[in-house]
């Protein structure tokens, strides 16, 4: 059997010829956003398209997840590519003609674009079939708030649909449109949440000496927490400790019984992650005690660090350089302190998570954010080239 691997110009020309269809599709997705684990219409839409192109589609994985499989040739090698398709509970403020039609829901992170990109690549790969092995496309729900990757893995997705390596990408505002960023090792931070409840003794604001003021104690906790990164973390490591919410009291002349703080933390290394957790507990408890109060800490671990594997990252970088030229690659590209549940896939299988520039758009999760449709053809061509390189026929398969 002879399989001809497409050259870069052929890939881009072929995908470019129908990329406009996927710009239109992306905008249709954008108008009909669905939240975590409720992406029923989007999931059905994706599955129908893939089936129409000849993929074997398995639906309802972790509620709304999809895996599409396409086998070609004789090799047993396999590759997986993941796209997310959930939206956020945000009221859109773009004023675009294709803005969300559902109040309070918006594709404010570009998952509609990620899905359109992978679908465009899927159409090309089904049409050309210039690879030898098994292609699996993972369309994942609930990346934003529901840990959809973790749910799909718990549903046995990697045992039912094994892959040798798995990849994903994310658009990134402020990076030149269509430029690529690759990070070997830690690429996106872990994320944890701590809820600190400072408890005192409430009373009248005019007789504060009769109370144990949790607001004063909480204020000192917030100040002391700022020393964790500066005094407990090696300056060569990265860490973020942010108090994003304070709630306590209802009136100016009433001292409440308790105050609640909500904290987010970000790290790249597990040792730092553990250190920050222990210091939050220690600082909150002891600062509160210094004022006669107490503090309970509910520390909740979130997504782990996205850690890219060396060989898969290097392969992806080489594919992008061959396809677009080295000038399209940003080097060095710094790790991001945002978080991603693709980390769970990379804990189970080798792979890489990469970044493609979205241009000068509003930030991710902004009500004014908009995905840059110009990068659909670029990123879809990259996925197609990566599959063809990863599943290139062996000499035994291709005598030429």
Coordinates of C-alpha atoms in Angstrom, one line a residue:
X1 CA 0.0 0.0 0.0
X2 CA 1.3 3.4 -0.9
X3 CA 0.3 6.5 1.0
X4 CA 1.4 9.9 -0.1
X5 CA 2.0 12.4 2.6
X6 CA 0.8 15.9 1.8
X7 CA 3.3 18.6 1.5
X8 CA 2.7 21.8 3.5
X9 CA 1.5 23.8 0.5
X10 CA -1.0 21.1 -0.4
X11 CA -2.4 21.0 3.1
X12 CA -2.9 24.8 3.4
X13 CA -4.3 25.1 -0.1
X14 CA -6.8 22.3 0.5
X15 CA -7.9 23.6 3.9
X16 CA -7.9 27.2 2.7
X17 CA -10.4 26.3 0.0
X18 CA -13.1 25.4 2.5
X19 CA -11.9 27.3 5.6
X20 CA -14.7 29.9 5.0
X21 CA -17.2 27.1 5.8
X22 CA -15.6 26.8 9.3
X23 CA -15.6 30.5 9.9
X24 CA -19.3 30.4 9.4
X25 CA -19.6 27.3 11.6
X26 CA -17.6 28.9 14.3
X27 CA -19.9 31.9 14.3
X28 CA -22.9 29.7 14.5
X29 CA -21.4 27.9 17.5
X30 CA -20.7 31.4 19.0
X31 CA -24.4 32.4 18.8
X32 CA -25.5 29.2 20.7
X33 CA -23.1 28.8 23.7
X34 CA -23.8 26.0 26.2
X35 CA -22.3 25.7 29.7
X36 CA -20.4 22.8 31.2
X37 CA -22.0 19.4 30.8
X38 CA -25.0 21.0 29.1
X39 CA -23.5 21.2 25.6
X40 CA -26.1 18.8 24.2
X41 CA -27.0 20.6 21.0
X42 CA -23.3 21.5 20.3
X43 CA -22.3 17.9 20.9
X44 CA -24.9 16.5 18.6
X45 CA -24.0 19.0 15.9
X46 CA -20.3 18.0 16.1
X47 CA -21.1 14.3 16.0
X48 CA -23.3 14.6 12.9
X49 CA -20.7 16.5 11.0
X50 CA -18.0 13.9 11.8
X51 CA -20.2 11.0 10.9
X52 CA -21.0 12.6 7.6
X53 CA -17.3 12.6 6.8
X54 CA -16.8 8.9 7.6
X55 CA -15.7 9.0 11.2
X56 CA -16.8 6.3 13.7
X57 CA -18.3 8.5 16.5
X58 CA -18.9 7.6 20.1
X59 CA -21.2 10.0 21.9
X60 CA -22.2 10.7 25.5
X61 CA -18.8 10.3 27.1
X62 CA -18.9 12.0 30.5
X63 CA -22.4 13.3 29.5
X64 CA -21.6 15.3 26.3
X65 CA -18.1 14.3 25.3
X66 CA -17.3 12.8 21.9
X67 CA -14.6 10.6 20.4
X68 CA -14.3 10.3 16.6
X69 CA -12.1 7.6 15.1
X70 CA -10.7 7.3 11.7
X71 CA -8.4 4.4 10.7
X72 CA -6.3 4.3 7.6
X73 CA -3.6 1.9 6.4
X74 CA -2.1 -1.0 8.3
X75 CA -0.1 0.6 11.1
X76 CA -1.1 0.3 14.8
X77 CA 0.2 3.7 15.7
X78 CA -2.3 6.3 17.0
X79 CA -2.6 10.0 17.8
X80 CA -5.2 12.0 19.7
X81 CA -6.2 15.6 19.3
X82 CA -8.5 17.3 21.8
X83 CA -10.7 20.4 21.4
X84 CA -13.0 21.9 24.1
X85 CA -16.5 23.2 23.3
X86 CA -18.1 24.6 26.5
X87 CA -18.9 28.3 27.1
X88 CA -18.8 30.6 30.1
X89 CA -21.5 32.2 32.3
X90 CA -20.7 35.7 31.0
X91 CA -22.9 38.3 29.4
X92 CA -21.5 39.2 26.0
X93 CA -20.7 42.8 25.3
X94 CA -19.1 42.6 21.8
X95 CA -22.0 44.0 19.8
X96 CA -21.1 41.6 17.0
X97 CA -23.7 40.5 14.4
X98 CA -23.1 36.9 15.5
X99 CA -23.1 37.6 19.3
X100 CA -24.5 35.1 21.7
X101 CA -28.3 34.7 21.5
X102 CA -28.4 33.3 25.0
X103 CA -28.3 36.0 27.8
X104 CA -25.6 35.3 30.4
X105 CA -23.8 32.7 28.3
X106 CA -20.8 33.4 26.0
X107 CA -17.9 31.7 24.2
X108 CA -15.5 34.1 25.9
X109 CA -12.4 31.8 25.7
X110 CA -12.5 30.7 22.1
X111 CA -13.7 27.2 22.6
X112 CA -16.0 27.7 19.6
X113 CA -12.8 28.5 17.6
X114 CA -10.9 25.4 18.9
X115 CA -13.8 23.2 17.9
X116 CA -14.0 24.8 14.4
X117 CA -10.3 24.4 14.0
X118 CA -10.3 20.7 14.8
X119 CA -13.4 20.1 12.6
X120 CA -11.7 21.8 9.7
X121 CA -8.7 19.5 10.1
X122 CA -11.0 16.5 10.5
X123 CA -12.7 17.2 7.2
X124 CA -9.3 17.5 5.4
X125 CA -8.0 14.3 7.0
X126 CA -11.1 12.4 6.1
X127 CA -10.9 13.6 2.5
X128 CA -7.2 13.0 1.9
X129 CA -6.4 10.1 4.3
X130 CA -2.7 10.6 3.9
X131 CA -1.7 8.8 7.0
X132 CA -1.2 5.3 8.3
X133 CA -2.6 4.5 11.7
X134 CA -5.5 5.6 13.9
X135 CA -6.7 9.1 14.4
X136 CA -8.8 9.9 17.4
X137 CA -10.4 13.3 17.9
X138 CA -11.5 14.1 21.5
X139 CA -14.2 16.8 21.8
X140 CA -14.4 17.6 25.4
X141 CA -17.1 19.3 27.5
X142 CA -16.7 21.3 30.7
X143 CA -13.1 22.6 30.5
X144 CA -14.0 25.9 32.2
X145 CA -15.6 24.8 35.4
X146 CA -16.4 21.2 35.3
X147 CA -13.0 19.4 34.8
X148 CA -14.4 17.6 31.7
X149 CA -11.0 16.1 31.0
X150 CA -11.0 14.4 34.4
X151 CA -14.6 13.2 33.8
X152 CA -13.8 11.7 30.4
X153 CA -10.8 9.9 31.8
X154 CA -12.9 8.6 34.7
X155 CA -15.3 7.4 32.0
X156 CA -12.5 5.2 30.6
X157 CA -11.9 7.2 27.5
X158 CA -8.2 6.4 27.2
X159 CA -8.8 2.7 27.8
X160 CA -11.6 2.6 25.3
X161 CA -9.8 4.8 22.8
X162 CA -6.1 4.4 23.3
X163 CA -3.6 6.8 21.8
X164 CA 0.2 6.9 21.7
X165 CA 0.2 10.7 22.2
X166 CA -2.3 13.4 22.6
X167 CA -2.3 17.1 21.7
X168 CA -4.4 20.3 22.3
X169 CA -4.1 24.0 21.6
X170 CA -5.4 27.3 22.9
X171 CA -5.7 30.6 21.2
X172 CA -3.9 33.4 23.1
X173 CA -4.7 37.2 22.8
X174 CA -1.8 39.6 22.7
X175 CA 0.2 37.1 20.7
X176 CA 0.5 37.9 17.0
X177 CA -2.3 36.2 15.0
X178 CA -1.3 32.8 13.7
X179 CA 2.1 32.7 15.5
X180 CA 2.8 29.6 17.5
X181 CA 4.2 29.1 21.0
X182 CA 5.7 25.9 22.4
X183 CA 6.8 25.2 26.0
X184 CA 8.6 22.1 27.0
X185 CA 7.8 21.0 30.6
X186 CA 5.4 23.1 32.7
X187 CA 3.3 25.2 30.3
X188 CA 0.3 26.2 32.4
X189 CA -0.1 26.5 36.1
X190 CA -1.9 24.4 38.6
X191 CA -4.8 26.1 40.3
X192 CA -6.2 25.6 43.8
X193 CA -8.8 27.5 45.8
X194 CA -8.8 28.2 49.5
X195 CA -11.8 29.4 51.5
X196 CA -10.7 31.0 54.8
X197 CA -13.4 31.7 57.4
X198 CA -12.2 34.0 60.1
X199 CA -14.4 33.6 63.2
X200 CA -14.7 36.2 66.0
X201 CA -17.4 37.5 68.3
X202 CA -19.8 40.0 66.9
X203 CA -21.3 43.0 68.6
X204 CA -22.1 46.7 68.4
X205 CA -19.6 48.9 66.5
X206 CA -19.8 51.4 69.3
X207 CA -18.5 48.9 71.8
X208 CA -15.8 47.1 69.9
X209 CA -13.9 46.3 73.1
X210 CA -16.7 43.8 73.9
X211 CA -16.2 41.9 70.6
X212 CA -13.5 39.9 68.8
X213 CA -13.4 41.7 65.5
X214 CA -13.0 39.2 62.6
X215 CA -12.7 42.1 60.1
X216 CA -9.5 43.4 61.7
X217 CA -8.2 39.8 62.0
X218 CA -9.1 39.1 58.3
X219 CA -7.3 42.3 57.2
X220 CA -4.1 41.1 58.9
X221 CA -4.5 37.7 57.3
X222 CA -4.8 39.3 53.8
X223 CA -1.6 41.3 54.5
X224 CA 0.3 38.4 55.8
X225 CA -0.6 36.2 52.9
X226 CA 1.3 38.6 50.6
X227 CA 4.5 37.4 52.2
X228 CA 4.1 33.8 51.0
X229 CA 5.5 34.4 47.5
X230 CA 8.1 36.9 48.5
X231 CA 9.4 35.1 51.6
X232 CA 8.5 31.4 51.2
X233 CA 9.0 30.7 47.5
X234 CA 12.3 30.5 45.8
X235 CA 12.6 33.6 43.5
X236 CA 13.4 31.3 40.6
X237 CA 10.1 29.6 41.0
X238 CA 6.7 31.0 40.0
X239 CA 3.7 31.3 42.4
X240 CA 0.6 33.4 42.7
X241 CA -1.5 33.9 45.8
X242 CA -4.5 36.1 45.2
X243 CA -7.3 37.0 47.6
X244 CA -10.1 37.7 45.2
X245 CA -13.1 37.9 47.5
X246 CA -13.8 39.3 51.0
X247 CA -17.3 39.0 52.6
X248 CA -18.2 40.1 56.1
X249 CA -20.6 42.4 57.8
X250 CA -23.9 44.0 56.8
X251 CA -23.7 47.5 58.4
X252 CA -21.2 50.2 59.4
X253 CA -22.1 50.0 63.1
X254 CA -22.2 46.2 63.5
X255 CA -19.2 43.9 64.0
X256 CA -20.0 40.5 62.4
X257 CA -19.2 37.1 63.8
X258 CA -17.2 36.0 60.8
X259 CA -15.5 37.0 57.6
X260 CA -14.9 34.8 54.5
X261 CA -11.9 35.1 52.2
X262 CA -11.6 33.3 48.9
X263 CA -8.1 32.7 47.5
X264 CA -6.7 31.4 44.3
X265 CA -3.2 30.0 44.0
X266 CA -1.1 29.1 40.9
X267 CA 2.2 27.2 40.7
X268 CA 4.3 25.2 38.3
X269 CA 5.9 22.7 40.7
X270 CA 4.2 20.4 43.1
X271 CA 6.7 21.2 45.9
X272 CA 5.8 24.8 45.7
X273 CA 2.1 23.9 45.5
X274 CA 2.4 22.0 48.8
X275 CA 4.4 24.7 50.4
X276 CA 1.8 27.4 49.6
X277 CA -1.1 25.2 50.9
X278 CA 0.7 24.7 54.3
X279 CA 1.6 28.4 54.6
X280 CA -2.0 29.6 53.9
X281 CA -3.2 27.3 56.7
X282 CA -0.5 28.4 59.1
X283 CA -0.7 32.1 58.4
X284 CA -4.5 32.3 58.5
X285 CA -4.7 30.3 61.8
X286 CA -1.9 32.2 63.6
X287 CA -2.8 35.7 62.5
X288 CA -6.4 35.1 63.6
X289 CA -5.3 33.8 66.9
X290 CA -3.2 36.9 67.5
X291 CA -6.5 38.9 67.6
X292 CA -8.4 36.4 69.7
X293 CA -10.2 34.9 66.7
X294 CA -9.9 31.6 64.8
X295 CA -9.6 30.6 61.2
X296 CA -10.8 27.6 59.4
X297 CA -9.2 26.8 56.0
X298 CA -11.0 24.8 53.3
X299 CA -8.3 24.1 50.8
X300 CA -9.5 22.6 47.5
X301 CA -7.1 21.3 44.9
X302 CA -8.0 22.1 41.3
X303 CA -6.3 21.3 38.0
X304 CA -2.7 20.1 38.1
X305 CA 0.1 21.8 36.1
X306 CA 0.1 21.2 32.4
X307 CA 3.4 19.5 31.8
X308 CA 4.4 19.0 28.1
X309 CA 6.5 16.1 27.2
X310 CA 9.8 16.7 25.4
X311 CA 9.6 14.6 22.3
X312 CA 6.0 15.5 21.5
X313 CA 6.7 19.2 22.0
X314 CA 9.7 19.1 19.8
X315 CA 7.8 17.2 17.1
X316 CA 5.0 19.8 17.2
X317 CA 7.5 22.6 17.0
X318 CA 9.2 21.0 14.0
X319 CA 5.9 20.6 12.2
X320 CA 5.0 24.2 12.7
X321 CA 8.4 25.4 11.5
X322 CA 8.2 23.2 8.4
X323 CA 4.6 24.4 7.6
X324 CA 4.9 28.1 8.3
X325 CA 8.6 28.9 8.7
X326 CA 10.6 29.6 11.8
X327 CA 9.6 33.3 11.9
X328 CA 6.0 32.2 12.8
X329 CA 7.3 30.5 16.0
X330 CA 7.8 32.7 19.1
X331 CA 10.9 31.7 20.9
X332 CA 11.2 31.7 23.8
X333 CA 7.5 31.4 24.7
X334 CA 6.8 31.8 28.4
X335 CA 4.6 29.5 30.4
X336 CA 1.1 30.8 31.2
X337 CA -0.2 31.2 34.8
X338 CA -3.7 30.4 33.7
X339 CA -4.8 26.8 34.1
X340 CA -6.2 24.0 31.9
X341 CA -7.7 20.6 32.6
X342 CA -5.8 19.1 29.6
X343 CA -3.3 18.5 32.4
X344 CA -5.2 15.4 33.3
X345 CA -4.6 13.9 29.8
X346 CA -0.9 14.7 30.0
X347 CA -0.7 12.9 33.3
X348 CA -1.9 9.7 31.5
X349 CA -0.4 10.0 28.1
X350 CA 2.6 11.8 26.5
X351 CA 1.7 14.8 24.5
X352 CA 1.9 18.6 24.3
X353 CA -0.3 21.7 24.7
X354 CA 0.5 24.5 22.4
X355 CA -0.5 28.1 21.9
X356 CA -1.6 30.0 18.7
X357 CA -1.8 33.8 18.7
X358 CA -5.2 35.4 18.5
X359 CA -3.9 38.9 17.8
X360 CA -4.9 42.1 19.6
X361 CA -8.2 40.9 20.9
X362 CA -9.7 41.5 24.3
X363 CA -8.4 39.2 27.0
X364 CA -9.8 35.7 27.5
X365 CA -12.9 35.6 29.7
X366 CA -13.7 39.2 28.9
X367 CA -17.2 40.1 27.8
X368 CA -15.6 41.9 24.8
X369 CA -13.4 38.9 23.7
X370 CA -13.8 37.6 20.2
X371 CA -12.0 34.7 18.5
X372 CA -9.9 35.6 15.5
X373 CA -11.4 33.7 12.5
X374 CA -8.2 34.2 10.5
X375 CA -6.4 31.6 12.5
X376 CA -8.8 28.8 11.8
X377 CA -7.1 27.8 8.5
X378 CA -3.6 28.2 10.1
X379 CA -4.3 26.0 13.1
X380 CA -6.3 23.4 11.2
X381 CA -3.4 23.1 8.7
X382 CA -1.1 22.6 11.7
X383 CA -3.3 19.8 13.1
X384 CA -3.4 18.1 9.7
X385 CA 0.4 18.3 9.2
X386 CA 1.0 17.0 12.7
X387 CA -1.2 13.9 12.0
X388 CA 0.5 13.2 8.7
X389 CA 3.9 13.6 10.3
X390 CA 3.1 11.5 13.3
X391 CA 1.4 8.7 11.3
X392 CA 3.7 8.8 8.2
X393 CA 3.9 5.3 6.7
X394 CA 6.8 3.2 7.6
X395 CA 9.2 2.0 4.9
X396 CA 7.5 -1.4 5.0
X397 CA 4.2 0.2 4.3
X398 CA 5.5 2.6 1.6
X399 CA 8.0 1.0 -0.8
X400 CA 8.6 4.4 -2.4

